[in-house]
Coordinates of C-alpha atoms and ligand atoms in Angstrom, one line a residue:
M1 CA -31.2 -2.8 66.1
S2 CA -33.1 0.5 66.3
I3 CA -34.2 2.0 63.1
S4 CA -31.7 5.3 63.1
S5 CA -29.0 2.8 63.4
E6 CA -30.1 0.7 60.3
V7 CA -30.9 3.9 58.5
S8 CA -27.0 5.7 59.4
S9 CA -25.7 1.9 58.8
E10 CA -27.1 2.0 55.3
Q11 CA -26.1 5.3 54.6
T12 CA -22.3 4.8 55.8
R13 CA -22.2 1.5 53.1
A14 CA -23.7 4.1 50.3
T15 CA -21.1 6.7 50.8
V16 CA -18.3 4.1 51.3
N17 CA -19.7 2.6 47.7
I18 CA -19.6 6.2 46.6
V19 CA -15.6 6.8 47.8
R20 CA -14.4 4.0 46.7
N21 CA -12.5 3.9 43.7
T22 CA -13.7 0.9 40.8
W23 CA -11.5 2.0 38.0
P24 CA -12.7 0.2 34.9
L25 CA -9.7 -1.0 33.1
K26 CA -10.9 1.1 29.6
K27 CA -10.6 4.5 31.8
I28 CA -6.8 3.5 32.8
Q29 CA -6.2 2.5 29.0
A30 CA -7.5 5.7 27.9
L31 CA -5.3 8.0 30.3
F32 CA -2.5 5.9 28.6
D33 CA -3.7 6.4 25.4
L34 CA -3.9 10.8 25.9
P35 CA -1.5 12.6 23.9
F36 CA 1.7 13.1 26.3
N37 CA 0.7 16.9 26.9
D38 CA -2.3 16.3 27.9
L39 CA -2.1 13.4 30.4
L40 CA 0.8 14.9 32.0
F41 CA -1.4 18.4 32.3
K42 CA -3.7 16.2 33.9
A43 CA -1.6 15.0 36.4
H44 CA 0.4 17.5 37.3
T45 CA -3.3 19.2 38.0
V46 CA -4.1 16.6 40.3
H47 CA -0.7 16.6 41.9
R48 CA -1.2 20.3 42.7
E49 CA -4.8 19.9 44.5
N50 CA -3.6 17.5 46.5
F51 CA -0.1 17.6 47.7
D52 CA 2.6 20.9 47.8
P53 CA 4.4 20.4 44.1
N54 CA 7.4 21.5 45.2
A55 CA 8.2 19.4 48.1
V56 CA 9.4 15.2 48.1
Q57 CA 9.5 12.8 50.6
I58 CA 12.6 11.5 51.4
S59 CA 13.0 7.7 52.9
T60 CA 16.4 5.9 53.3
L61 CA 17.1 2.1 53.1
L62 CA 18.3 -0.3 54.8
S63 CA 19.0 -3.8 54.5
I64 CA 19.0 -5.5 57.6
K65 CA 19.1 -9.1 56.8
T66 CA 20.6 -9.7 53.5
G67 CA 20.6 -12.7 50.3
A68 CA 20.0 -16.1 51.2
C69 CA 16.3 -15.7 50.3
P70 CA 14.4 -19.2 49.3
E71 CA 12.3 -17.0 47.0
D72 CA 12.8 -17.0 43.0
C73 CA 11.9 -13.6 42.5
T74 CA 13.5 -13.9 38.9
Y75 CA 14.4 -9.6 39.0
C76 CA 16.0 -10.3 42.2
P77 CA 19.8 -10.4 43.5
Q78 CA 19.1 -11.6 46.7
S79 CA 17.7 -14.7 46.3
V80 CA 19.8 -18.0 46.9
R81 CA 18.4 -19.5 43.3
Y82 CA 20.6 -16.9 41.8
D83 CA 24.6 -16.5 41.3
T84 CA 24.6 -12.7 42.0
G85 CA 28.2 -12.8 43.8
L86 CA 26.1 -11.3 47.0
E87 CA 27.2 -11.9 50.5
K88 CA 25.0 -13.0 52.9
E89 CA 24.2 -11.3 56.1
A90 CA 22.5 -12.3 59.2
L91 CA 20.3 -10.1 60.7
M92 CA 21.9 -7.2 61.7
E93 CA 22.1 -6.2 65.7
I94 CA 19.8 -3.5 67.1
R95 CA 22.3 -1.1 68.0
A96 CA 23.7 -0.9 64.5
V97 CA 20.4 -0.4 62.7
V98 CA 20.0 2.2 64.9
D99 CA 22.9 4.1 64.4
A100 CA 22.1 4.0 60.7
A101 CA 18.6 5.7 61.1
K102 CA 20.1 9.0 63.4
E103 CA 22.7 9.1 60.1
A104 CA 19.7 9.3 57.4
K105 CA 17.8 11.6 60.0
S106 CA 20.4 13.9 60.2
N107 CA 20.7 13.8 56.3
G108 CA 17.5 14.5 56.2
A109 CA 15.7 11.5 55.3
S110 CA 12.0 11.5 57.6
R111 CA 11.0 7.7 57.2
F112 CA 13.8 4.6 57.7
C113 CA 12.4 1.8 55.6
M114 CA 14.4 -1.5 57.0
G115 CA 14.6 -5.3 54.6
A116 CA 14.9 -8.5 55.2
A117 CA 15.4 -11.1 52.5
W118 CA 12.8 -13.4 54.0
R119 CA 9.7 -15.3 52.5
S120 CA 8.2 -14.6 56.0
P121 CA 9.9 -13.6 59.1
K122 CA 9.7 -16.3 62.2
D123 CA 8.6 -14.9 65.4
R124 CA 11.7 -15.1 66.7
D125 CA 12.9 -12.6 64.0
L126 CA 9.8 -10.3 64.8
N127 CA 11.1 -10.1 68.8
K128 CA 14.2 -8.2 67.1
V129 CA 12.7 -6.1 64.1
T130 CA 9.7 -5.0 66.9
K131 CA 12.8 -3.6 69.0
M132 CA 14.1 -1.8 65.8
V133 CA 10.8 -0.3 65.3
E134 CA 10.6 0.9 68.9
E135 CA 13.6 2.4 68.5
V136 CA 13.9 4.2 65.1
K137 CA 10.5 6.0 66.3
A138 CA 11.9 7.0 69.2
L139 CA 14.3 9.1 67.3
G140 CA 11.3 11.0 65.6
M141 CA 11.4 8.8 62.3
E142 CA 8.8 7.4 60.4
T143 CA 8.9 3.7 60.7
C144 CA 8.5 1.1 57.8
V145 CA 9.8 -2.4 56.8
T146 CA 8.9 -5.1 54.2
L147 CA 10.0 -8.7 55.4
G148 CA 8.2 -10.8 53.0
M149 CA 4.5 -11.9 53.6
L150 CA 2.7 -11.6 56.9
E151 CA 0.3 -13.6 59.1
D152 CA -2.4 -11.3 60.8
S153 CA -0.9 -12.0 64.2
Q154 CA 2.7 -11.0 63.3
A155 CA 0.9 -7.5 61.6
Q156 CA -0.8 -6.8 64.6
R157 CA 2.7 -7.1 66.6
L158 CA 4.3 -4.9 64.0
K159 CA 1.5 -2.8 64.5
D160 CA 1.8 -2.5 68.3
A161 CA 5.1 -1.7 68.0
G162 CA 4.4 1.6 66.6
L163 CA 4.7 0.5 62.9
D164 CA 4.0 3.4 60.5
Y165 CA 4.4 1.6 57.1
Y166 CA 4.7 -2.1 55.7
N167 CA 6.0 -2.2 52.3
H168 CA 4.6 -5.7 50.2
N169 CA 4.5 -5.2 46.3
I170 CA 2.5 -6.9 43.9
D171 CA 5.4 -6.5 41.2
T172 CA 3.5 -6.6 38.2
S173 CA -0.8 -7.3 36.7
E174 CA -2.0 -10.5 38.1
D175 CA -1.6 -12.4 34.2
Y176 CA 2.2 -11.5 34.4
Y177 CA 2.8 -12.0 37.7
G178 CA 3.2 -16.2 36.8
E179 CA 6.3 -15.1 34.9
I180 CA 7.7 -13.3 37.0
V181 CA 7.0 -15.1 40.8
T182 CA 6.1 -18.9 41.2
T183 CA 7.2 -19.4 45.1
R184 CA 4.2 -16.6 46.0
S185 CA 0.9 -16.6 44.2
F186 CA -0.7 -12.8 44.0
Q187 CA -3.0 -14.4 46.2
D188 CA -0.8 -14.3 48.6
R189 CA 0.4 -10.9 48.2
L190 CA -3.0 -9.3 48.6
D191 CA -3.4 -11.6 51.6
T192 CA -0.3 -9.8 53.3
I193 CA -1.6 -6.5 52.1
D194 CA -5.1 -6.9 53.8
N195 CA -3.5 -8.5 56.7
V196 CA -1.4 -5.0 57.5
R197 CA -4.5 -2.7 56.6
N198 CA -6.7 -4.7 58.6
A199 CA -3.8 -4.1 61.7
G200 CA -3.8 -0.6 61.2
I201 CA -0.7 0.0 59.6
N202 CA -0.2 2.2 56.4
V203 CA 0.4 0.2 53.4
C204 CA 3.1 0.9 50.9
S205 CA 2.6 -1.2 47.9
G206 CA 3.2 -0.8 44.2
G207 CA 5.8 -2.5 41.7
I208 CA 8.3 -2.9 39.4
V209 CA 8.0 -2.1 35.7
G210 CA 10.8 -3.0 32.6
M211 CA 10.3 -6.5 33.3
G212 CA 9.6 -6.9 29.7
E213 CA 5.7 -6.8 30.3
K214 CA 2.9 -5.1 28.1
N215 CA 1.7 -1.8 28.3
D216 CA -1.9 -3.1 29.6
D217 CA 0.0 -5.1 32.5
R218 CA 1.2 -2.0 33.7
A219 CA -2.5 -0.5 33.9
K220 CA -3.8 -3.6 35.3
M221 CA -1.1 -3.3 37.5
L222 CA -2.1 -0.2 38.4
Q223 CA -5.7 -0.8 38.5
T224 CA -5.4 -3.7 41.2
L225 CA -3.8 -0.7 43.5
A226 CA -6.5 1.7 42.9
N227 CA -9.2 -0.3 43.1
M228 CA -8.3 -1.8 46.8
E229 CA -10.8 -0.5 49.3
H230 CA -8.5 1.1 50.4
P231 CA -5.6 1.9 48.2
P232 CA -2.0 2.1 49.5
E233 CA -0.8 5.5 51.1
S234 CA 2.3 5.2 49.3
V235 CA 3.1 3.3 45.6
P236 CA 6.5 2.6 45.2
I237 CA 7.1 2.4 40.8
N238 CA 10.4 0.6 40.6
K239 CA 11.9 0.5 37.2
L240 CA 13.9 -2.7 37.0
V241 CA 17.5 -2.9 38.2
Q242 CA 19.2 -5.5 35.7
V243 CA 21.5 -7.5 38.1
K244 CA 24.2 -9.9 36.5
G245 CA 23.1 -13.5 37.3
T246 CA 19.3 -13.0 37.5
P247 CA 17.2 -14.3 35.2
L248 CA 16.0 -11.0 34.4
D249 CA 19.4 -9.9 33.3
G250 CA 19.8 -9.0 30.2
L251 CA 17.0 -8.1 28.4
D252 CA 16.8 -6.5 25.4
G253 CA 15.3 -2.5 24.3
S254 CA 12.1 -4.2 23.0
E255 CA 11.3 -5.8 26.4
D256 CA 13.1 -2.6 28.4
I257 CA 10.1 0.2 28.8
D258 CA 10.7 3.3 27.1
S259 CA 11.1 6.3 29.0
L260 CA 7.7 8.5 28.5
E261 CA 5.9 4.9 29.2
F262 CA 7.6 4.9 32.4
I263 CA 6.9 8.8 33.2
K264 CA 2.9 8.3 31.8
T265 CA 3.0 5.2 34.3
I266 CA 3.8 7.5 36.9
A267 CA 1.5 10.4 35.9
V268 CA -1.6 7.5 35.7
A269 CA -0.5 6.6 39.0
R270 CA -0.9 10.0 40.0
I271 CA -4.5 10.6 38.3
I272 CA -5.9 7.6 40.0
M273 CA -4.5 7.2 43.4
P274 CA -4.3 11.0 43.6
K275 CA -3.8 10.8 47.3
S276 CA -0.9 8.1 47.9
Q277 CA 2.6 9.0 47.7
V278 CA 4.1 7.8 44.6
R279 CA 7.5 6.7 45.1
L280 CA 10.4 7.1 42.5
S281 CA 11.9 4.2 43.8
A282 CA 14.7 1.5 42.3
G283 CA 16.1 2.5 38.8
R284 CA 17.1 5.8 39.3
S285 CA 20.9 5.5 38.9
E286 CA 20.2 5.4 35.5
M287 CA 17.9 8.4 35.0
S288 CA 18.9 11.5 34.0
D289 CA 18.4 14.5 35.8
E290 CA 15.6 15.7 33.1
M291 CA 13.6 12.4 33.5
Q292 CA 13.8 12.6 37.0
A293 CA 12.4 16.2 36.5
M294 CA 9.7 15.1 34.3
C295 CA 8.7 12.3 36.8
F296 CA 8.4 14.5 39.9
F297 CA 6.2 17.0 37.3
A298 CA 3.9 13.8 36.5
G299 CA 3.0 13.3 40.1
A300 CA 6.0 11.5 41.7
N301 CA 6.4 12.8 45.8
S302 CA 8.8 10.7 47.1
I303 CA 12.2 8.8 47.0
F304 CA 14.6 6.7 48.3
Y305 CA 17.9 8.9 49.3
G306 CA 21.0 7.5 50.0
D307 CA 23.6 5.8 48.2
Q308 CA 22.0 2.4 47.9
L309 CA 18.9 0.9 47.8
L310 CA 18.7 -2.5 49.6
T311 CA 21.9 -4.0 47.6
T312 CA 22.3 -1.6 44.4
E313 CA 23.3 1.4 43.8
N314 CA 21.5 4.5 44.2
P315 CA 21.9 8.0 43.3
S316 CA 24.3 9.4 45.9
E317 CA 23.4 12.4 48.5
S318 CA 25.4 14.9 47.0
S319 CA 23.6 14.3 43.2
D320 CA 20.4 14.5 44.8
H321 CA 20.7 17.3 46.7
K322 CA 21.8 19.4 43.4
L323 CA 19.1 17.9 42.2
F324 CA 16.8 19.3 44.3
K325 CA 18.4 22.5 44.0
R326 CA 18.0 22.9 40.7
L327 CA 14.7 22.0 40.6
G328 CA 13.9 24.1 43.9
I329 CA 12.3 21.0 45.8
H330 CA 12.4 20.8 49.4
P331 CA 12.2 17.8 51.3
A332 CA 8.6 16.8 52.7
T333 CA 8.3 17.1 56.2
I334 CA 6.3 14.3 58.9
Ligands
LIG401 N1 11.7 -9.9 50.6 C1 10.6 -9.3 51.6 C2 9.8 -9.4 50.2 O1 9.9 -9.5 49.0 O2 8.5 -8.8 50.4 C3 10.9 -7.9 50.9 C4 12.7 -7.2 50.4 S1 12.0 -7.0 48.7 C5 13.9 -6.9 48.2 C6 11.6 -6.0 47.9 C7 10.9 -5.4 46.6 O3 12.1 -4.8 46.3 C8 10.6 -6.4 45.7 O4 9.1 -6.8 46.1 C9 10.6 -6.2 44.5 O5 9.5 -4.9 44.1 C10 11.9 -4.7 44.5 N2 12.6 -5.2 44.3 C11 13.9 -6.1 44.5 N3 14.7 -6.3 43.4 C12 14.6 -5.4 42.8 C13 15.2 -5.0 41.4 N4 16.5 -6.1 40.7 N5 15.0 -3.9 40.6 C14 13.7 -3.1 41.0 N6 13.2 -4.1 42.4 C15 13.6 -4.4 42.8
LIG402 C1 10.3 -1.1 47.0 O1 9.4 -0.7 46.3 N1 11.4 -1.1 46.1 C2 12.7 -0.9 47.1 C3 12.0 -1.5 48.5 N2 10.6 -1.5 48.3 C4 12.2 -2.2 49.8 C5 13.8 -2.0 47.1 C6 14.6 -1.4 45.7 C7 15.2 -3.3 45.5 C8 16.5 -2.7 44.3 C9 17.3 -4.0 44.4 C10 18.4 -4.2 45.7 O2 18.9 -2.8 45.9 O3 18.4 -5.4 45.9
LIG403 FE1 13.3 -12.9 48.9 FE2 12.0 -10.5 49.2 FE3 14.4 -10.9 47.0 FE4 12.0 -12.2 46.2 S1 12.0 -10.2 46.5 S2 14.0 -13.3 46.3 S3 11.2 -12.3 48.6 S4 14.1 -10.9 49.2

């Protein structure tokens, strides 16, 4: 190796070290401890420096394989272990998926997200999903899938099909995780995220709040995301949708997350991941317009649009249309 190339690789390493985020927990906790107005002002300033503050990215979700999942995620209506009355459905036909994507596009969605209730996909499932990705992409939309745990070769197959984003959430802090899921570890989730990143696919990863976690768990969850070698391009913040029959149904008020705490979580995510899209994800059906407006001010700039998430309710298209109009928000373009 020549001296000049040694120097440049040192420089590269040094640059990487400087650029890489290493948010200490104390600094994240200090953000949560700021007076509400100071935190929101800071978050909104960061938001304006990085994004059009009046543009919100619109994604539409479709459940391409529903229910009968072997995993035990205690929040999830699709686990076979809980009696939630959900009708299971096999993997959809490609044509029906493409038709749904066309409709989503005509309603203004720029990204189409396809979700499957799998622990991990089988290679034969991927044959079909890669075709779905190719065809949805050909419509001029961004594509996203969430299929469970992925091996690196599977991530590569999805990349080759042209996949733009893979969603895989860390769900909560590493400390609290064991209370929520036992059938896959926190490290399994990080490994899948690494496989997605190494294949060159954009990472969509966030979590769920309102599952009885403490304030510090939310700070730690955000710390894990922000301190990744490359933070996720998209960070969904879900508010738990309590579904009858799941173990997390019926948490009492003291375990639910306070509205202002939720807005603060969005604000802190915006500050420590300034370049990421922060998605105001599940739970919007139970939020007022004013609450959502505060979340957008705090830095949320992406939503799921369409009256259904995967299996649960989302605000209707017409109510979101009205909300955008009232707030002077326009859909972000790709
Ligand atoms: N089966 C795949 C997996 O878990 O990786 C993909 C689909 S799974 C339903 C996608 C994500 O939806 C979960 O990781 C979880 O964060 C979120 N989710 C599921 N049920 C939810 C609920 N009741 N409320 C809020 N978010 C939920
Ligand atoms: C994410 O973070 N939230 C979406 C998406 N990624 C796949 C899913 C929310 C699911 C809410 C429960 C349901 O509708 O089944
Ligand atoms: Fe299965 Fe995903 Fe639901 Fe967990 S979150 S039970 S892996 S569908």
